[in-house]
Each structure stands twice: as C-alpha cells, then as structure tokens.
Amino acid sequence: MTTALQTERSRTISWSDPKATARAGMQLSGLAYLEAIRAGDLAPPPAVACLDVLLGDVEEGRVSMRLLPAEHHYNTLGSVHGGVIATLLDSVMGCAVHSTLPPGQAYTTLEIKVNYVRAVTDATGEVTAEGRLVHGGRRSAVAEATLTDAAGRLYATASTTCLVLEPAAGRQER
C-alpha cells in the first residue's frame, strides 16, 4: 500500500570480485593487505562497499573505519540500524586482528558483543570506529572497538573473540 507520505529512493551499488581480492590478499601480510585496500591497489570487501564504509588508519593491531550515516542505513524507527553498527564494529575489530597476521593466515569471528550507548542518525555526522587488538594468540585473538563522532561522543562499544585459522596451505580451498 502506497501513501502520499512515502517517497521512493534508490541506490546503485558496485563492487569488485571479492574472491580475486581475497586470493591476492592471501599473498600479503594482514597489514600489507589492509594498506593495499586503503591505497586503492585492492578493492574493498563488498560488505563495506555496500554500507559506504571507508577504511581509515591502519597499523599493526589498530584499524579505524569511517561511516557517514544516511537514510539507507536506517531501521524502521528512523535511526541507523543496529546491524549496520555491529557490522562496522565487527569489521574494524576483525581488521585489527588481521593486521597482525602473516601472509596466508586468516581469521573468523567466533563471538561479538555490542553495547549501544546512543542512537546514530544522519544528523550525527560522520562516525569513526576504532578497533584495537587486546590479545593475539596462536589460535585465538581478542579485540575491542569504540564508535565515536567528530566531537568524541561515544555511540557504541564492542568486543570480539576471533579464531585464527591455520595457514592457507593447510586449509581446503573454498
């Protein structure tokens, strides 16, 4: 049912072949892989491209990403969907872990905990997620993240445990 209050909007989303990027990335250390994405030498993952997330600072054990909230991020209540924020925080924490891994090694999220402090809307302006490695072990890693605005106001915090996967030579191809 269409009402006079509804107005249609649309977006076009483009991305590069994620498998080609992943194959190229497995030849690099996690830090070099992230630096190549930031420099534009490798394409960003489709998930962050779809959400308009921009990779910010990259260093070993610390990564930041930026998001300019917009209507296409909204839930039915008129604020950025919690899943968008969780995805951003998961991405930045995972990348903080990845930045410490050697070539051929990967990770996957085992669990994530997000604490939402206040709502994010397009009026919030650009927000920055910063992920930091807390512990990097041989088989698991722990990271944490914060989401803040330009004034430093806190919008969310998160923590994760990641499984560090064996080197690519010991894994089956997908």
PDB file of C-alpha atoms in Angstrom:
ATOM      1  CA  MET A   1       0.000   0.000   0.000  1.00  0.00           C
ATOM      2  CA  THR A   2       1.438   3.367  -1.020  1.00  0.00           C
ATOM      3  CA  THR A   3       0.553   6.565   0.791  1.00  0.00           C
ATOM      4  CA  ALA A   4       1.210  10.204  -0.001  1.00  0.00           C
ATOM      5  CA  LEU A   5       3.844  10.243   2.760  1.00  0.00           C
ATOM      6  CA  GLN A   6       6.043   7.641   1.049  1.00  0.00           C
ATOM      7  CA  THR A   7       8.618   8.718  -1.486  1.00  0.00           C
ATOM      8  CA  GLU A   8      10.780   6.193  -3.258  1.00  0.00           C
ATOM      9  CA  ARG A   9      14.550   6.394  -3.206  1.00  0.00           C
ATOM     10  CA  SER A  10      17.107   4.176  -4.919  1.00  0.00           C
ATOM     11  CA  ARG A  11      20.826   3.423  -4.882  1.00  0.00           C
ATOM     12  CA  THR A  12      23.195   1.712  -7.251  1.00  0.00           C
ATOM     13  CA  ILE A  13      25.956  -0.369  -5.694  1.00  0.00           C
ATOM     14  CA  SER A  14      29.066  -1.630  -7.475  1.00  0.00           C
ATOM     15  CA  TRP A  15      31.833  -3.903  -6.241  1.00  0.00           C
ATOM     16  CA  SER A  16      34.776  -5.898  -7.492  1.00  0.00           C
ATOM     17  CA  ASP A  17      35.195  -9.680  -7.439  1.00  0.00           C
ATOM     18  CA  PRO A  18      35.777 -10.471  -3.740  1.00  0.00           C
ATOM     19  CA  LYS A  19      37.403 -13.842  -4.476  1.00  0.00           C
ATOM     20  CA  ALA A  20      40.095 -12.224  -6.626  1.00  0.00           C
ATOM     21  CA  THR A  21      40.819  -9.686  -3.890  1.00  0.00           C
ATOM     22  CA  ALA A  22      40.967 -12.416  -1.237  1.00  0.00           C
ATOM     23  CA  ARG A  23      43.338 -14.538  -3.349  1.00  0.00           C
ATOM     24  CA  ALA A  24      45.641 -11.555  -3.853  1.00  0.00           C
ATOM     25  CA  GLY A  25      45.398 -10.705  -0.169  1.00  0.00           C
ATOM     26  CA  MET A  26      46.489 -14.168   0.961  1.00  0.00           C
ATOM     27  CA  GLN A  27      49.911 -13.449  -0.544  1.00  0.00           C
ATOM     28  CA  LEU A  28      50.328 -10.431   1.758  1.00  0.00           C
ATOM     29  CA  SER A  29      50.593  -9.970   5.495  1.00  0.00           C
ATOM     30  CA  GLY A  30      47.346  -8.747   7.042  1.00  0.00           C
ATOM     31  CA  LEU A  31      48.840  -5.281   7.487  1.00  0.00           C
ATOM     32  CA  ALA A  32      50.061  -5.101   3.870  1.00  0.00           C
ATOM     33  CA  TYR A  33      46.643  -6.333   2.665  1.00  0.00           C
ATOM     34  CA  LEU A  34      44.809  -3.586   4.548  1.00  0.00           C
ATOM     35  CA  GLU A  35      47.313  -0.975   3.363  1.00  0.00           C
ATOM     36  CA  ALA A  36      46.737  -2.141  -0.247  1.00  0.00           C
ATOM     37  CA  ILE A  37      42.976  -1.706   0.181  1.00  0.00           C
ATOM     38  CA  ARG A  38      43.443   1.740   1.717  1.00  0.00           C
ATOM     39  CA  ALA A  39      45.774   2.756  -1.146  1.00  0.00           C
ATOM     40  CA  GLY A  40      43.243   1.546  -3.738  1.00  0.00           C
ATOM     41  CA  ASP A  41      45.534  -1.213  -5.031  1.00  0.00           C
ATOM     42  CA  LEU A  42      42.993  -3.850  -3.925  1.00  0.00           C
ATOM     43  CA  ALA A  43      39.208  -3.453  -3.860  1.00  0.00           C
ATOM     44  CA  PRO A  44      37.408  -3.185  -0.513  1.00  0.00           C
ATOM     45  CA  PRO A  45      35.159  -6.082   0.519  1.00  0.00           C
ATOM     46  CA  PRO A  46      31.619  -5.824  -0.924  1.00  0.00           C
ATOM     47  CA  ALA A  47      30.045  -5.678   2.556  1.00  0.00           C
ATOM     48  CA  VAL A  48      31.819  -2.441   3.481  1.00  0.00           C
ATOM     49  CA  ALA A  49      31.360  -1.035  -0.029  1.00  0.00           C
ATOM     50  CA  CYS A  50      27.615  -1.691   0.264  1.00  0.00           C
ATOM     51  CA  LEU A  51      27.486   0.233   3.548  1.00  0.00           C
ATOM     52  CA  ASP A  52      29.732   3.077   2.286  1.00  0.00           C
ATOM     53  CA  VAL A  53      32.348   2.367   4.966  1.00  0.00           C
ATOM     54  CA  LEU A  54      35.756   3.963   4.399  1.00  0.00           C
ATOM     55  CA  LEU A  55      38.981   2.442   5.682  1.00  0.00           C
ATOM     56  CA  GLY A  56      40.899   4.954   7.787  1.00  0.00           C
ATOM     57  CA  ASP A  57      44.132   4.475   9.721  1.00  0.00           C
ATOM     58  CA  VAL A  58      45.858   1.110   9.545  1.00  0.00           C
ATOM     59  CA  GLU A  59      48.698  -0.011  11.788  1.00  0.00           C
ATOM     60  CA  GLU A  60      49.605  -3.276  13.440  1.00  0.00           C
ATOM     61  CA  GLY A  61      46.906  -4.084  15.988  1.00  0.00           C
ATOM     62  CA  ARG A  62      44.828  -0.943  15.317  1.00  0.00           C
ATOM     63  CA  VAL A  63      42.458  -0.054  12.473  1.00  0.00           C
ATOM     64  CA  SER A  64      39.849   2.661  12.018  1.00  0.00           C
ATOM     65  CA  MET A  65      36.914   2.978   9.633  1.00  0.00           C
ATOM     66  CA  ARG A  66      34.503   5.834   8.960  1.00  0.00           C
ATOM     67  CA  LEU A  67      30.817   5.928   8.133  1.00  0.00           C
ATOM     68  CA  LEU A  68      28.646   8.887   7.156  1.00  0.00           C
ATOM     69  CA  PRO A  69      25.167   7.826   8.344  1.00  0.00           C
ATOM     70  CA  ALA A  70      22.447   8.119   5.708  1.00  0.00           C
ATOM     71  CA  GLU A  71      18.824   7.082   5.221  1.00  0.00           C
ATOM     72  CA  HIS A  72      19.756   3.783   3.579  1.00  0.00           C
ATOM     73  CA  HIS A  73      21.335   2.744   6.902  1.00  0.00           C
ATOM     74  CA  TYR A  74      18.081   3.370   8.820  1.00  0.00           C
ATOM     75  CA  ASN A  75      15.794   0.979  10.661  1.00  0.00           C
ATOM     76  CA  THR A  76      12.017   1.424  10.948  1.00  0.00           C
ATOM     77  CA  LEU A  77      12.460   3.865  13.845  1.00  0.00           C
ATOM     78  CA  GLY A  78      14.462   6.419  11.855  1.00  0.00           C
ATOM     79  CA  SER A  79      17.950   5.762  13.197  1.00  0.00           C
ATOM     80  CA  VAL A  80      20.892   3.729  11.927  1.00  0.00           C
ATOM     81  CA  HIS A  81      20.096   0.025  12.207  1.00  0.00           C
ATOM     82  CA  GLY A  82      21.991  -1.733  14.988  1.00  0.00           C
ATOM     83  CA  GLY A  83      23.111  -4.357  12.487  1.00  0.00           C
ATOM     84  CA  VAL A  84      24.900  -1.687  10.445  1.00  0.00           C
ATOM     85  CA  ILE A  85      26.739  -0.526  13.557  1.00  0.00           C
ATOM     86  CA  ALA A  86      27.514  -4.125  14.569  1.00  0.00           C
ATOM     87  CA  THR A  87      28.864  -4.837  11.073  1.00  0.00           C
ATOM     88  CA  LEU A  88      31.087  -1.756  11.213  1.00  0.00           C
ATOM     89  CA  LEU A  89      32.421  -2.698  14.661  1.00  0.00           C
ATOM     90  CA  ASP A  90      32.899  -6.361  13.671  1.00  0.00           C
ATOM     91  CA  SER A  91      34.813  -5.243  10.574  1.00  0.00           C
ATOM     92  CA  VAL A  92      37.136  -2.901  12.421  1.00  0.00           C
ATOM     93  CA  MET A  93      37.886  -5.419  15.177  1.00  0.00           C
ATOM     94  CA  GLY A  94      38.486  -8.206  12.665  1.00  0.00           C
ATOM     95  CA  CYS A  95      40.812  -5.961  10.688  1.00  0.00           C
ATOM     96  CA  ALA A  96      42.728  -5.098  13.873  1.00  0.00           C
ATOM     97  CA  VAL A  97      43.293  -8.839  14.325  1.00  0.00           C
ATOM     98  CA  HIS A  98      44.085  -9.333  10.621  1.00  0.00           C
ATOM     99  CA  SER A  99      46.689  -6.549  10.735  1.00  0.00           C
ATOM    100  CA  THR A 100      48.852  -8.763  12.959  1.00  0.00           C
ATOM    101  CA  LEU A 101      48.712 -11.943  10.843  1.00  0.00           C
ATOM    102  CA  PRO A 102      51.394 -13.209   8.439  1.00  0.00           C
ATOM    103  CA  PRO A 103      50.746 -13.993   4.753  1.00  0.00           C
ATOM    104  CA  GLY A 104      48.382 -16.921   4.195  1.00  0.00           C
ATOM    105  CA  GLN A 105      46.789 -16.724   7.628  1.00  0.00           C
ATOM    106  CA  ALA A 106      43.184 -15.658   8.182  1.00  0.00           C
ATOM    107  CA  TYR A 107      40.633 -15.280  10.981  1.00  0.00           C
ATOM    108  CA  THR A 108      36.911 -15.549  11.585  1.00  0.00           C
ATOM    109  CA  THR A 109      34.691 -14.045  14.260  1.00  0.00           C
ATOM    110  CA  LEU A 110      33.700 -16.529  16.966  1.00  0.00           C
ATOM    111  CA  GLU A 111      31.608 -14.124  19.023  1.00  0.00           C
ATOM    112  CA  ILE A 112      30.809 -10.425  19.193  1.00  0.00           C
ATOM    113  CA  LYS A 113      29.269  -8.271  21.917  1.00  0.00           C
ATOM    114  CA  VAL A 114      27.975  -4.784  21.102  1.00  0.00           C
ATOM    115  CA  ASN A 115      26.870  -2.171  23.635  1.00  0.00           C
ATOM    116  CA  TYR A 116      24.800   0.623  22.088  1.00  0.00           C
ATOM    117  CA  VAL A 117      25.145   3.876  24.038  1.00  0.00           C
ATOM    118  CA  ARG A 118      23.059   6.283  21.931  1.00  0.00           C
ATOM    119  CA  ALA A 119      21.266   6.349  18.588  1.00  0.00           C
ATOM    120  CA  VAL A 120      23.112   7.283  15.392  1.00  0.00           C
ATOM    121  CA  THR A 121      21.251   9.288  12.714  1.00  0.00           C
ATOM    122  CA  ASP A 122      22.239  11.292   9.662  1.00  0.00           C
ATOM    123  CA  ALA A 123      22.293  14.351  11.964  1.00  0.00           C
ATOM    124  CA  THR A 124      25.125  12.709  13.956  1.00  0.00           C
ATOM    125  CA  GLY A 125      27.574  13.317  11.131  1.00  0.00           C
ATOM    126  CA  GLU A 126      30.497  11.063  10.342  1.00  0.00           C
ATOM    127  CA  VAL A 127      31.285   8.410  12.943  1.00  0.00           C
ATOM    128  CA  THR A 128      34.587   6.624  13.413  1.00  0.00           C
ATOM    129  CA  ALA A 129      35.008   3.044  14.567  1.00  0.00           C
ATOM    130  CA  GLU A 130      38.388   2.197  16.024  1.00  0.00           C
ATOM    131  CA  GLY A 131      39.373  -1.413  16.616  1.00  0.00           C
ATOM    132  CA  ARG A 132      42.281  -2.495  18.822  1.00  0.00           C
ATOM    133  CA  LEU A 133      43.861  -5.868  19.379  1.00  0.00           C
ATOM    134  CA  VAL A 134      43.737  -6.798  23.063  1.00  0.00           C
ATOM    135  CA  HIS A 135      45.345 -10.246  22.802  1.00  0.00           C
ATOM    136  CA  GLY A 136      46.769 -12.120  19.850  1.00  0.00           C
ATOM    137  CA  GLY A 137      47.399 -15.813  20.385  1.00  0.00           C
ATOM    138  CA  ARG A 138      48.314 -18.691  18.117  1.00  0.00           C
ATOM    139  CA  ARG A 139      44.690 -19.907  17.734  1.00  0.00           C
ATOM    140  CA  SER A 140      42.547 -17.037  19.039  1.00  0.00           C
ATOM    141  CA  ALA A 141      42.571 -13.273  19.306  1.00  0.00           C
ATOM    142  CA  VAL A 142      40.572 -10.758  21.324  1.00  0.00           C
ATOM    143  CA  ALA A 143      39.810  -7.236  20.133  1.00  0.00           C
ATOM    144  CA  GLU A 144      37.681  -4.287  21.199  1.00  0.00           C
ATOM    145  CA  ALA A 145      36.236  -1.264  19.445  1.00  0.00           C
ATOM    146  CA  THR A 146      34.561   2.077  20.020  1.00  0.00           C
ATOM    147  CA  LEU A 147      32.280   4.155  17.808  1.00  0.00           C
ATOM    148  CA  THR A 148      32.537   7.924  18.271  1.00  0.00           C
ATOM    149  CA  ASP A 149      31.511  11.097  16.462  1.00  0.00           C
ATOM    150  CA  ALA A 150      33.727  14.046  15.499  1.00  0.00           C
ATOM    151  CA  ALA A 151      33.298  15.573  18.978  1.00  0.00           C
ATOM    152  CA  GLY A 152      34.450  12.347  20.639  1.00  0.00           C
ATOM    153  CA  ARG A 153      30.975  11.349  21.906  1.00  0.00           C
ATOM    154  CA  LEU A 154      30.657   7.602  22.401  1.00  0.00           C
ATOM    155  CA  TYR A 155      27.886   5.796  20.468  1.00  0.00           C
ATOM    156  CA  ALA A 156      28.818   2.136  20.920  1.00  0.00           C
ATOM    157  CA  THR A 157      31.476  -0.220  22.212  1.00  0.00           C
ATOM    158  CA  ALA A 158      32.176  -3.797  21.204  1.00  0.00           C
ATOM    159  CA  SER A 159      34.395  -6.763  21.912  1.00  0.00           C
ATOM    160  CA  THR A 160      35.118  -9.908  19.946  1.00  0.00           C
ATOM    161  CA  THR A 161      36.917 -13.204  20.039  1.00  0.00           C
ATOM    162  CA  CYS A 162      38.299 -14.393  16.716  1.00  0.00           C
ATOM    163  CA  LEU A 163      39.530 -17.810  15.688  1.00  0.00           C
ATOM    164  CA  VAL A 164      42.925 -17.578  13.994  1.00  0.00           C
ATOM    165  CA  LEU A 165      42.862 -20.031  11.095  1.00  0.00           C
ATOM    166  CA  GLU A 166      45.780 -22.194  10.081  1.00  0.00           C
ATOM    167  CA  PRO A 167      47.885 -21.026   7.127  1.00  0.00           C
ATOM    168  CA  ALA A 168      46.271 -21.360   3.702  1.00  0.00           C
ATOM    169  CA  ALA A 169      48.403 -24.392   2.750  1.00  0.00           C
ATOM    170  CA  GLY A 170      46.651 -26.399   5.464  1.00  0.00           C
ATOM    171  CA  ARG A 171      43.114 -25.292   4.538  1.00  0.00           C
ATOM    172  CA  GLN A 172      40.845 -26.591   1.820  1.00  0.00           C
ATOM    173  CA  GLU A 173      40.040 -24.131  -0.982  1.00  0.00           C
ATOM    174  CA  ARG A 174      36.531 -22.689  -0.928  1.00  0.00           C
TER     175      ARG A 174
END
